[in-house]
Amino acid sequence: MMAPRKRTADTSDGGGRAALKQPRTDTSHLHPSVSLVYPSLTQPSPRTVPFQRPLPLISFSYNQGRELEFSDAAMRYYIDPPPGADLGYGYDRWVRRPEEKGRLDGLLRAISETRRREASDPAIGVISWRGTMTKILTAPYEDRDGWELNIMHKNGTLYFEEFISDSRLKEKDDTAPHQRVQMYYGYAFESWCTASQPDAPSGWGGDVDTSVQWCRVVKTKLGDTRIVIGGEVDCVKNSGEKDLMVELKTSLNIRGYRDEERFEKKLLKFYFQSFLLGVPEIIVGFRTPNGQLTTVQPFKTLEIPRMVRGKPNAWDAQICLDWGDRFLTWVRKNVVWGTVTPESVWRVKFTPRVGVELTLLHDTGRMEVAAGEDRVGFLPTWYWEEICSSEHSNASSLDPTAGSVAAASNSLPRGWQI
Ligand code: 0WD
Ligand code: CA
């Protein structure tokens, strides 16, 4: 193991709100950690951080055997569901994919395929699944669920992987029966609302198999950071020449003021989840507690922030974007500065109502992340080798120590420039 660098961590985030935490005394965290505290939710966002419209790069499908193929085989078309549909239908036939660690493998294969097709090496600041970015951006308003990320930095790119420990994984797999049913309602709604052909009649779209997914990869930019995000897309609606992506959700019927507030809170997650991938419409199926569909309501993603503005429990999307930008800048600064070897793995821990903390993992932590698999840190070895070889062939244009993708962007072929 290499000795940790004896440097004081840089905690400045540009906003002057970061705080230095003393190194912990327990032996599992031998390195100093830095933290970034929450933004104020009562003040308006101090600045407007731009988010670029996501542009599609590639899409892929996972088939029933969970094999990835570069096709739209798993793409579904939206069909209006039958009124009063039973969301418990087919529960016994649900093929439930076991919970897995938040590995980036599928997304990395798609990025590698895009590089091959475009014969270029894109300058990317962050690579992440969409669900991870949603968690990061909505953290200022999250008061219940914490999360942890593994982070690596190579050739100017930060890789974010959600860290799910073995015990947490087991917990997720052992969902209580009541929760399993609630979870299933969402999938059943997807089946009642989709078909493999655009002109299919309304009805059950086939038994639920959570291994099958259609995913899309987009490039976008938050502040100065170019980001490549991959995420699952539920279905598309054929509108003239273009297929428009649609996100499907279920939610309990709104019976009163409290329910309305709860729903408006949920809209924050719905909004960012779709916004990040450029999904323009969210269709919500409202249901009874025991799973009968009552009404279906479409929402235009971009109109959601305006809908909640001025409400008692309103959220402000700008606070999230500002926080997200500060988060990414803070991670980059500290990781670039503190990385001992390119194989270093960092951990970010988010504590609701407190903030985030960043730590360099030591040997035991790194071994837990690799979990005995063929990986360098959490990146698959085949991918690692690929980026190492492209580093050599691009040695003149990509400076891996610069810590910024901006330096490399001028030499990139068009098409990958955002
Ligand atoms: O298994 C896991 N723990 C994870 C899997 C963690 C993170 C990602 N992934 C996989 C996803 O299964 C998918 O293949 O990464 C890919 C992209 O996911 P994403 O789009 O970034 O995930 P997210 O935005 O969190 O969720 C999108 C949908 C969910 O729809 P709803 O409407 O519930 O938000 O992906 C599905 C789910 O339908 N999904 C999952 N399905 C089964 N098991 C899981 C899961 N753990 N996580 C998301
Ligand atoms: Ca969904």
CSV table of C-alpha atoms and ligand atoms in Angstrom, one decimal:
chain,number,residue,atom,x,y,z
A,1,MET,CA,0.0,0.0,0.0
A,2,MET,CA,1.3,3.5,-0.8
A,3,ALA,CA,1.6,5.9,2.0
A,4,PRO,CA,-1.1,8.5,2.1
A,5,ARG,CA,0.1,11.9,1.1
A,6,LYS,CA,0.5,14.2,4.1
A,7,ARG,CA,-1.3,17.2,2.8
A,8,THR,CA,-4.0,19.2,4.3
A,9,ALA,CA,-7.2,18.6,2.3
A,10,ASP,CA,-8.5,21.5,0.2
A,11,THR,CA,-12.0,22.2,1.4
A,12,SER,CA,-12.8,25.4,-0.5
A,13,ASP,CA,-15.7,25.0,-2.9
A,14,GLY,CA,-15.8,28.6,-4.2
A,15,GLY,CA,-18.9,29.3,-2.2
A,16,GLY,CA,-17.1,29.4,1.1
A,17,ARG,CA,-19.4,27.0,2.7
A,18,ALA,CA,-17.2,24.0,3.0
A,19,ALA,CA,-15.8,22.8,6.3
A,20,LEU,CA,-12.8,20.8,7.2
A,21,LYS,CA,-13.5,17.7,9.2
A,22,GLN,CA,-10.9,16.3,11.5
A,23,PRO,CA,-9.6,12.9,10.5
A,24,ARG,CA,-11.6,10.2,12.2
A,25,THR,CA,-9.9,8.2,14.9
A,26,ASP,CA,-11.2,4.7,13.9
A,27,THR,CA,-8.8,2.7,11.9
A,28,SER,CA,-11.1,2.1,9.0
A,29,HIS,CA,-10.7,5.6,7.7
A,30,LEU,CA,-7.0,6.4,7.8
A,31,HIS,CA,-7.2,9.3,5.5
A,32,PRO,CA,-8.4,12.8,6.2
A,33,SER,CA,-11.8,13.5,4.8
A,34,VAL,CA,-13.3,16.7,3.5
A,35,SER,CA,-16.9,17.7,3.6
A,36,LEU,CA,-19.3,20.1,1.8
A,37,VAL,CA,-22.3,21.3,3.7
A,38,TYR,CA,-25.8,21.8,2.5
A,39,PRO,CA,-27.0,24.9,0.8
A,40,SER,CA,-29.6,27.0,2.5
A,41,LEU,CA,-33.1,26.1,1.4
A,42,THR,CA,-34.6,29.3,2.6
A,43,GLN,CA,-32.5,31.6,0.4
A,44,PRO,CA,-33.0,31.7,-3.3
A,45,SER,CA,-30.2,30.1,-5.3
A,46,PRO,CA,-27.2,32.4,-5.4
A,47,ARG,CA,-26.7,31.9,-9.1
A,48,THR,CA,-28.2,30.3,-12.2
A,49,VAL,CA,-26.2,27.3,-13.3
A,50,PRO,CA,-26.9,26.3,-16.9
A,51,PHE,CA,-27.8,22.7,-17.8
A,52,GLN,CA,-27.4,21.8,-21.5
A,53,ARG,CA,-30.2,20.0,-23.3
A,54,PRO,CA,-29.1,16.3,-23.3
A,55,LEU,CA,-28.1,15.0,-26.7
A,56,PRO,CA,-28.5,11.3,-27.4
A,57,LEU,CA,-25.3,9.3,-28.1
A,58,ILE,CA,-26.4,5.7,-28.3
A,59,SER,CA,-29.1,3.3,-26.9
A,60,PHE,CA,-28.9,-0.3,-26.0
A,61,SER,CA,-31.1,-3.1,-24.7
A,62,TYR,CA,-30.8,-5.8,-22.0
A,63,ASN,CA,-32.6,-9.0,-23.1
A,64,GLN,CA,-34.2,-11.6,-20.9
A,65,GLY,CA,-30.8,-13.2,-20.2
A,66,ARG,CA,-29.6,-9.7,-19.1
A,67,GLU,CA,-27.2,-9.6,-22.1
A,68,LEU,CA,-26.5,-6.2,-23.5
A,69,GLU,CA,-27.0,-5.6,-27.2
A,70,PHE,CA,-26.7,-2.4,-29.2
A,71,SER,CA,-30.2,-2.4,-30.5
A,72,ASP,CA,-33.7,-1.0,-29.6
A,73,ALA,CA,-35.1,-4.5,-29.1
A,74,ALA,CA,-36.3,-3.7,-25.6
A,75,MET,CA,-37.9,-0.3,-26.6
A,76,ARG,CA,-41.6,-0.1,-25.9
A,77,TYR,CA,-44.4,2.1,-27.3
A,78,TYR,CA,-46.9,4.0,-25.1
A,79,ILE,CA,-50.5,2.8,-25.3
A,80,ASP,CA,-53.3,4.2,-23.1
A,81,PRO,CA,-54.0,1.7,-20.3
A,82,PRO,CA,-57.4,0.2,-19.8
A,83,PRO,CA,-59.5,2.2,-17.2
A,84,GLY,CA,-59.4,0.7,-13.7
A,85,ALA,CA,-56.5,-1.7,-14.6
A,86,ASP,CA,-55.5,-4.1,-11.9
A,87,LEU,CA,-51.8,-3.3,-11.0
A,88,GLY,CA,-51.5,-6.6,-9.1
A,89,TYR,CA,-52.2,-8.6,-12.2
A,90,GLY,CA,-49.5,-11.1,-13.0
A,91,TYR,CA,-47.7,-10.6,-9.7
A,92,ASP,CA,-47.0,-14.4,-9.3
A,93,ARG,CA,-45.3,-14.4,-12.7
A,94,TRP,CA,-43.0,-11.5,-12.0
A,95,VAL,CA,-39.4,-12.4,-13.0
A,96,ARG,CA,-37.4,-10.3,-10.6
A,97,ARG,CA,-33.8,-9.6,-11.4
A,98,PRO,CA,-31.7,-9.9,-8.3
A,99,GLU,CA,-30.4,-6.7,-6.9
A,100,GLU,CA,-27.0,-5.9,-8.2
A,101,LYS,CA,-24.2,-3.5,-7.3
A,102,GLY,CA,-24.4,-0.2,-9.1
A,103,ARG,CA,-21.7,-1.2,-11.6
A,104,LEU,CA,-21.1,1.1,-14.6
A,105,ASP,CA,-20.3,-1.8,-16.9
A,106,GLY,CA,-23.2,-1.5,-19.4
A,107,LEU,CA,-22.7,2.3,-19.6
A,108,LEU,CA,-19.0,1.8,-20.2
A,109,ARG,CA,-19.6,-0.6,-23.0
A,110,ALA,CA,-21.9,1.9,-24.6
A,111,ILE,CA,-19.3,4.7,-24.3
A,112,SER,CA,-16.7,2.4,-25.7
A,113,GLU,CA,-18.9,1.5,-28.6
A,114,THR,CA,-19.6,5.2,-29.3
A,115,ARG,CA,-15.8,5.9,-29.2
A,116,ARG,CA,-15.4,3.1,-31.7
A,117,ARG,CA,-18.2,4.3,-34.0
A,118,GLU,CA,-17.1,7.9,-33.9
A,119,ALA,CA,-13.4,7.0,-33.9
A,120,SER,CA,-12.8,9.8,-31.4
A,121,ASP,CA,-11.9,10.1,-27.8
A,122,PRO,CA,-14.4,12.4,-26.1
A,123,ALA,CA,-13.6,14.8,-23.3
A,124,ILE,CA,-15.9,13.8,-20.6
A,125,GLY,CA,-15.9,15.3,-17.1
A,126,VAL,CA,-18.2,12.8,-15.4
A,127,ILE,CA,-19.6,9.4,-16.3
A,128,SER,CA,-22.6,8.2,-14.3
A,129,TRP,CA,-25.9,6.4,-14.3
A,130,ARG,CA,-28.8,8.8,-14.4
A,131,GLY,CA,-30.1,7.5,-11.0
A,132,THR,CA,-26.9,8.5,-9.3
A,133,MET,CA,-27.0,12.0,-10.8
A,134,THR,CA,-30.6,12.3,-9.6
A,135,LYS,CA,-29.6,11.4,-6.1
A,136,ILE,CA,-26.8,14.0,-6.2
A,137,LEU,CA,-28.9,16.8,-7.5
A,138,THR,CA,-31.9,16.2,-5.2
A,139,ALA,CA,-29.7,15.8,-2.1
A,140,PRO,CA,-30.5,19.3,-0.7
A,141,TYR,CA,-34.1,18.3,-0.3
A,142,GLU,CA,-33.5,14.7,0.8
A,143,ASP,CA,-34.3,14.3,4.5
A,144,ARG,CA,-34.5,10.5,4.8
A,145,ASP,CA,-32.3,8.4,2.6
A,146,GLY,CA,-28.5,8.6,2.6
A,147,TRP,CA,-26.3,7.2,-0.1
A,148,GLU,CA,-22.7,6.5,-0.8
A,149,LEU,CA,-20.7,6.7,-4.0
A,150,ASN,CA,-17.4,5.2,-5.2
A,151,ILE,CA,-15.4,7.6,-7.3
A,152,MET,CA,-12.4,7.2,-9.6
A,153,HIS,CA,-10.5,9.7,-11.7
A,154,LYS,CA,-8.7,8.9,-14.9
A,155,ASN,CA,-7.6,11.0,-17.9
A,156,GLY,CA,-9.7,13.9,-16.6
A,157,THR,CA,-12.9,11.9,-16.3
A,158,LEU,CA,-14.6,11.2,-12.9
A,159,TYR,CA,-16.5,7.9,-12.7
A,160,PHE,CA,-19.3,7.7,-10.2
A,161,GLU,CA,-20.6,4.3,-9.0
A,162,GLU,CA,-23.2,3.9,-6.3
A,163,PHE,CA,-21.7,2.0,-3.4
A,164,ILE,CA,-24.1,-0.7,-2.2
A,165,SER,CA,-22.5,-2.9,0.5
A,166,ASP,CA,-23.1,-6.6,0.6
A,167,SER,CA,-25.4,-6.3,3.6
A,168,ARG,CA,-27.3,-3.4,2.0
A,169,LEU,CA,-27.7,-5.5,-1.1
A,170,LYS,CA,-29.1,-8.4,0.8
A,171,GLU,CA,-31.5,-6.0,2.6
A,172,LYS,CA,-32.7,-4.7,-0.7
A,173,ASP,CA,-33.2,-8.3,-2.0
A,174,ASP,CA,-35.2,-9.2,1.1
A,175,THR,CA,-37.9,-6.6,0.5
A,176,ALA,CA,-40.9,-7.0,2.9
A,177,PRO,CA,-43.8,-8.6,1.0
A,178,HIS,CA,-45.9,-5.5,1.4
A,179,GLN,CA,-43.2,-3.4,-0.2
A,180,ARG,CA,-42.6,-5.9,-3.0
A,181,VAL,CA,-46.3,-5.6,-4.0
A,182,GLN,CA,-46.0,-1.8,-4.0
A,183,MET,CA,-42.9,-2.1,-6.2
A,184,TYR,CA,-44.7,-4.4,-8.5
A,185,TYR,CA,-47.6,-2.0,-9.0
A,186,GLY,CA,-45.1,0.3,-10.8
A,187,TYR,CA,-43.9,-2.5,-13.2
A,188,ALA,CA,-47.5,-3.6,-13.8
A,189,PHE,CA,-48.4,-0.1,-14.8
A,190,GLU,CA,-45.6,-0.2,-17.3
A,191,SER,CA,-46.9,-3.3,-18.8
A,192,TRP,CA,-50.5,-2.0,-19.0
A,193,CYS,CA,-49.2,1.2,-20.7
A,194,THR,CA,-46.7,-0.3,-23.3
A,195,ALA,CA,-46.5,-2.6,-26.2
A,196,SER,CA,-43.8,-3.8,-28.6
A,197,GLN,CA,-45.6,-2.2,-31.5
A,198,PRO,CA,-46.9,1.4,-31.8
A,199,ASP,CA,-50.4,0.5,-33.0
A,200,ALA,CA,-51.1,-2.4,-30.5
A,201,PRO,CA,-54.6,-2.4,-28.8
A,202,SER,CA,-54.8,-1.3,-25.1
A,203,GLY,CA,-54.2,-4.2,-22.7
A,204,TRP,CA,-51.6,-6.2,-20.8
A,205,GLY,CA,-48.2,-5.7,-22.5
A,206,GLY,CA,-46.7,-9.0,-21.2
A,207,ASP,CA,-45.5,-10.4,-17.9
A,208,VAL,CA,-43.0,-8.3,-16.0
A,209,ASP,CA,-39.3,-9.2,-16.4
A,210,THR,CA,-37.1,-6.6,-14.7
A,211,SER,CA,-34.0,-8.0,-16.5
A,212,VAL,CA,-35.3,-6.5,-19.8
A,213,GLN,CA,-34.5,-2.8,-20.1
A,214,TRP,CA,-34.1,-0.2,-22.8
A,215,CYS,CA,-31.4,2.3,-22.0
A,216,ARG,CA,-30.3,5.5,-23.5
A,217,VAL,CA,-27.0,7.3,-23.2
A,218,VAL,CA,-26.8,11.1,-23.5
A,219,LYS,CA,-24.2,13.8,-23.3
A,220,THR,CA,-25.0,17.0,-21.5
A,221,LYS,CA,-23.3,19.7,-19.5
A,222,LEU,CA,-23.9,21.1,-16.0
A,223,GLY,CA,-22.1,24.4,-15.5
A,224,ASP,CA,-18.6,23.7,-16.9
A,225,THR,CA,-18.7,19.9,-16.5
A,226,ARG,CA,-19.4,17.7,-19.5
A,227,ILE,CA,-21.4,14.7,-18.4
A,228,VAL,CA,-22.3,11.4,-20.0
A,229,ILE,CA,-25.4,9.9,-18.4
A,230,GLY,CA,-27.0,6.5,-19.1
A,231,GLY,CA,-30.5,5.6,-17.9
A,232,GLU,CA,-33.5,3.4,-18.5
A,233,VAL,CA,-36.3,4.7,-20.6
A,234,ASP,CA,-39.8,3.2,-20.1
A,235,CYS,CA,-41.2,3.9,-23.6
A,236,VAL,CA,-41.7,6.2,-26.5
A,237,LYS,CA,-44.6,8.0,-28.0
A,238,ASN,CA,-44.7,8.3,-31.7
A,239,SER,CA,-45.3,12.0,-32.5
A,240,GLY,CA,-44.9,12.8,-36.2
A,241,GLU,CA,-41.4,12.0,-37.3
A,242,LYS,CA,-39.9,11.7,-33.9
A,243,ASP,CA,-40.3,9.2,-31.1
A,244,LEU,CA,-40.6,11.1,-27.8
A,245,MET,CA,-39.4,9.4,-24.7
A,246,VAL,CA,-41.8,8.9,-21.8
A,247,GLU,CA,-41.3,8.1,-18.2
A,248,LEU,CA,-44.0,6.1,-16.4
A,249,LYS,CA,-44.7,6.4,-12.7
A,250,THR,CA,-47.4,5.3,-10.2
A,251,SER,CA,-48.5,7.2,-7.2
A,252,LEU,CA,-51.3,6.9,-4.6
A,253,ASN,CA,-54.5,8.9,-5.2
A,254,ILE,CA,-54.4,12.4,-3.8
A,255,ARG,CA,-57.2,12.6,-1.2
A,256,GLY,CA,-56.3,15.8,0.6
A,257,TYR,CA,-53.8,18.5,1.3
A,258,ARG,CA,-51.2,16.2,2.9
A,259,ASP,CA,-51.2,13.8,0.0
A,260,GLU,CA,-50.8,16.8,-2.4
A,261,GLU,CA,-47.8,18.0,-0.5
A,262,ARG,CA,-46.3,14.5,-0.5
A,263,PHE,CA,-46.9,14.2,-4.2
A,264,GLU,CA,-45.3,17.6,-4.9
A,265,LYS,CA,-42.2,16.5,-3.0
A,266,LYS,CA,-42.1,13.3,-5.2
A,267,LEU,CA,-42.3,15.6,-8.2
A,268,LEU,CA,-38.8,16.8,-7.4
A,269,LYS,CA,-37.4,13.3,-8.1
A,270,PHE,CA,-39.6,12.7,-11.0
A,271,TYR,CA,-38.5,16.0,-12.5
A,272,PHE,CA,-34.7,15.5,-12.2
A,273,GLN,CA,-34.8,11.9,-13.2
A,274,SER,CA,-36.5,12.8,-16.5
A,275,PHE,CA,-34.8,16.2,-17.0
A,276,LEU,CA,-31.3,14.6,-16.8
A,277,LEU,CA,-31.9,12.2,-19.6
A,278,GLY,CA,-34.0,14.7,-21.7
A,279,VAL,CA,-37.2,12.8,-21.3
A,280,PRO,CA,-40.0,15.4,-22.1
A,281,GLU,CA,-43.0,13.7,-20.6
A,282,ILE,CA,-43.9,11.8,-17.4
A,283,ILE,CA,-47.1,9.9,-17.2
A,284,VAL,CA,-48.4,9.2,-13.7
A,285,GLY,CA,-50.9,6.5,-13.0
A,286,PHE,CA,-52.7,7.3,-9.8
A,287,ARG,CA,-53.9,4.2,-7.9
A,288,THR,CA,-55.8,3.1,-4.8
A,289,PRO,CA,-53.9,1.6,-1.9
A,290,ASN,CA,-54.6,-1.9,-3.1
A,291,GLY,CA,-53.5,-1.3,-6.7
A,292,GLN,CA,-56.4,-0.3,-8.8
A,293,LEU,CA,-55.6,2.3,-11.4
A,294,THR,CA,-57.9,5.3,-11.1
A,295,THR,CA,-56.6,8.2,-13.3
A,296,VAL,CA,-53.7,8.8,-15.6
A,297,GLN,CA,-52.1,12.2,-15.8
A,298,PRO,CA,-49.4,13.4,-18.2
A,299,PHE,CA,-46.9,16.0,-17.0
A,300,LYS,CA,-44.5,18.0,-19.2
A,301,THR,CA,-41.1,17.6,-17.5
A,302,LEU,CA,-40.0,21.2,-18.1
A,303,GLU,CA,-43.3,22.6,-16.6
A,304,ILE,CA,-43.0,20.8,-13.3
A,305,PRO,CA,-40.8,23.4,-11.5
A,306,ARG,CA,-43.4,26.1,-12.3
A,307,MET,CA,-46.2,23.9,-10.9
A,308,VAL,CA,-44.7,23.7,-7.5
A,309,ARG,CA,-43.4,27.2,-7.3
A,310,GLY,CA,-45.0,29.3,-4.4
A,311,LYS,CA,-46.5,26.2,-2.7
A,312,PRO,CA,-45.8,25.7,1.0
A,313,ASN,CA,-43.3,22.9,0.5
A,314,ALA,CA,-42.0,24.1,-2.8
A,315,TRP,CA,-38.6,23.1,-4.1
A,316,ASP,CA,-36.3,25.2,-6.3
A,317,ALA,CA,-34.6,23.3,-9.1
A,318,GLN,CA,-31.9,26.1,-9.3
A,319,ILE,CA,-30.8,25.2,-5.7
A,320,CYS,CA,-30.3,21.7,-6.9
A,321,LEU,CA,-28.3,22.7,-10.0
A,322,ASP,CA,-26.2,25.1,-8.1
A,323,TRP,CA,-25.6,22.4,-5.5
A,324,GLY,CA,-24.8,19.8,-8.2
A,325,ASP,CA,-22.3,22.1,-9.8
A,326,ARG,CA,-20.6,22.9,-6.5
A,327,PHE,CA,-20.6,19.2,-5.7
A,328,LEU,CA,-18.9,18.2,-9.0
A,329,THR,CA,-16.4,21.0,-8.7
A,330,TRP,CA,-15.6,20.1,-5.1
A,331,VAL,CA,-15.2,16.4,-5.9
A,332,ARG,CA,-12.9,17.1,-8.9
A,333,LYS,CA,-10.7,19.6,-7.0
A,334,ASN,CA,-10.2,17.2,-4.1
A,335,VAL,CA,-9.9,14.0,-6.1
A,336,VAL,CA,-7.4,15.5,-8.6
A,337,TRP,CA,-5.4,17.0,-5.9
A,338,GLY,CA,-5.4,14.0,-3.6
A,339,THR,CA,-5.1,11.1,-6.0
A,340,VAL,CA,-2.1,9.0,-5.1
A,341,THR,CA,-2.3,6.5,-8.0
A,342,PRO,CA,-4.7,6.4,-11.0
A,343,GLU,CA,-6.2,3.3,-9.4
A,344,SER,CA,-7.3,5.2,-6.3
A,345,VAL,CA,-10.9,4.9,-5.3
A,346,TRP,CA,-12.7,7.6,-3.3
A,347,ARG,CA,-15.9,7.3,-1.3
A,348,VAL,CA,-18.5,10.1,-1.0
A,349,LYS,CA,-21.0,9.6,1.8
A,350,PHE,CA,-24.2,11.7,1.9
A,351,THR,CA,-25.9,12.3,5.2
A,352,PRO,CA,-29.4,13.8,4.9
A,353,ARG,CA,-29.7,17.3,6.4
A,354,VAL,CA,-25.9,17.4,6.9
A,355,GLY,CA,-24.0,17.2,3.7
A,356,VAL,CA,-21.4,15.1,1.9
A,357,GLU,CA,-18.0,13.8,3.0
A,358,LEU,CA,-15.2,12.6,0.8
A,359,THR,CA,-12.6,10.0,1.8
A,360,LEU,CA,-9.8,8.2,0.0
A,361,LEU,CA,-10.3,4.5,0.4
A,362,HIS,CA,-7.5,2.4,1.8
A,363,ASP,CA,-6.6,-1.2,0.8
A,364,THR,CA,-9.5,-3.0,2.6
A,365,GLY,CA,-12.0,-0.5,1.2
A,366,ARG,CA,-10.6,-0.9,-2.3
A,367,MET,CA,-10.9,-4.7,-2.1
A,368,GLU,CA,-14.5,-4.4,-0.9
A,369,VAL,CA,-15.2,-2.3,-4.0
A,370,ALA,CA,-13.5,-4.7,-6.5
A,371,ALA,CA,-15.3,-7.6,-4.7
A,372,GLY,CA,-12.8,-10.1,-6.2
A,373,GLU,CA,-14.0,-9.3,-9.7
A,374,ASP,CA,-11.7,-8.6,-12.7
A,375,ARG,CA,-11.5,-4.9,-12.0
A,376,VAL,CA,-9.2,-1.9,-11.4
A,377,GLY,CA,-10.9,-0.1,-8.6
A,378,PHE,CA,-14.5,-0.5,-9.8
A,379,LEU,CA,-13.8,-0.2,-13.5
A,380,PRO,CA,-13.8,-3.5,-15.5
A,381,THR,CA,-10.2,-4.4,-16.5
A,382,TRP,CA,-11.1,-4.4,-20.2
A,383,TYR,CA,-12.3,-0.8,-19.9
A,384,TRP,CA,-9.3,0.2,-17.9
A,385,GLU,CA,-6.9,-1.2,-20.5
A,386,GLU,CA,-8.9,0.5,-23.3
A,387,ILE,CA,-8.6,3.9,-21.6
A,388,CYS,CA,-4.9,3.3,-20.8
A,389,SER,CA,-4.1,2.6,-24.4
A,390,SER,CA,-6.1,5.6,-25.7
A,391,GLU,CA,-4.2,7.7,-23.2
A,392,HIS,CA,-0.9,6.7,-25.0
A,393,SER,CA,-2.3,7.3,-28.4
A,394,ASN,CA,-3.7,10.7,-27.4
A,395,ALA,CA,-0.7,11.7,-25.2
A,396,SER,CA,-0.4,15.0,-27.0
A,397,SER,CA,-4.0,16.1,-26.7
A,398,LEU,CA,-5.1,14.7,-23.4
A,399,ASP,CA,-3.2,15.7,-20.4
A,400,PRO,CA,-4.2,13.2,-17.7
A,401,THR,CA,-2.7,15.4,-14.9
A,402,ALA,CA,-4.5,18.5,-15.9
A,403,GLY,CA,-7.6,17.5,-14.0
A,404,SER,CA,-9.8,19.4,-16.4
A,405,VAL,CA,-11.4,18.3,-19.6
A,406,ALA,CA,-11.4,21.9,-20.9
A,407,ALA,CA,-7.8,21.7,-21.9
A,408,ALA,CA,-8.4,18.8,-24.3
A,409,SER,CA,-11.6,20.0,-25.8
A,410,ASN,CA,-10.1,22.1,-28.6
A,411,SER,CA,-8.4,19.1,-30.2
A,412,LEU,CA,-11.5,17.0,-30.3
A,413,PRO,CA,-13.4,16.1,-33.4
A,414,ARG,CA,-16.7,17.9,-33.8
A,415,GLY,CA,-19.7,15.7,-32.8
A,416,TRP,CA,-18.3,15.1,-29.4
A,417,GLN,CA,-18.1,18.7,-28.5
A,418,ILE,CA,-20.9,19.8,-26.3
B,1,0WD,O1,-29.6,-2.8,-9.3
B,1,0WD,C1,-29.2,-1.7,-8.9
B,1,0WD,N1,-29.0,-1.5,-7.6
B,1,0WD,C2,-28.9,-0.6,-9.8
B,1,0WD,C3,-29.1,-0.8,-11.1
B,1,0WD,C4,-28.4,0.7,-9.2
B,1,0WD,C5,-28.2,1.7,-10.3
B,1,0WD,C6,-28.4,1.4,-11.6
B,1,0WD,N2,-28.9,0.2,-12.0
B,1,0WD,C7,-29.1,-0.1,-13.4
B,1,0WD,C8,-30.5,0.0,-13.7
B,1,0WD,O2,-31.2,-1.2,-13.5
B,1,0WD,C9,-30.4,0.2,-15.2
B,1,0WD,O3,-30.0,-0.9,-16.0
B,1,0WD,O4,-28.5,0.9,-14.1
B,1,0WD,C10,-29.3,1.2,-15.3
B,1,0WD,C11,-29.8,2.6,-15.3
B,1,0WD,O5,-30.5,2.9,-14.3
B,1,0WD,P1,-31.0,4.4,-14.1
B,1,0WD,O6,-32.0,4.8,-15.2
B,1,0WD,O7,-29.9,5.3,-13.8
B,1,0WD,O8,-31.9,4.1,-12.8
B,1,0WD,P2,-32.9,5.0,-12.0
B,1,0WD,O9,-33.1,6.3,-12.7
B,1,0WD,O10,-32.6,4.9,-10.6
B,1,0WD,O11,-34.3,4.1,-12.2
B,1,0WD,C12,-34.9,4.0,-13.5
B,1,0WD,C13,-35.7,2.7,-13.5
B,1,0WD,C14,-36.6,2.5,-12.4
B,1,0WD,O12,-37.8,3.2,-12.7
B,1,0WD,P3,-38.6,4.1,-11.6
B,1,0WD,O13,-39.8,4.5,-12.3
B,1,0WD,O14,-38.9,3.2,-10.4
B,1,0WD,O15,-37.7,5.2,-11.3
B,1,0WD,O16,-34.8,1.6,-13.5
B,1,0WD,C15,-35.4,0.5,-12.7
B,1,0WD,C16,-36.7,1.0,-12.3
B,1,0WD,O17,-37.7,0.6,-13.2
B,1,0WD,N3,-34.5,0.2,-11.6
B,1,0WD,C17,-34.4,-1.0,-11.1
B,1,0WD,N4,-35.1,-2.1,-11.4
B,1,0WD,C18,-34.8,-3.2,-10.6
B,1,0WD,N5,-33.9,-3.1,-9.6
B,1,0WD,C19,-33.5,-0.9,-10.1
B,1,0WD,C20,-33.2,-2.0,-9.3
B,1,0WD,N6,-32.4,-2.0,-8.3
B,1,0WD,N7,-33.0,0.4,-10.0
B,1,0WD,C21,-33.7,1.0,-11.0
B,2,CA,CA,-40.6,4.3,-14.4
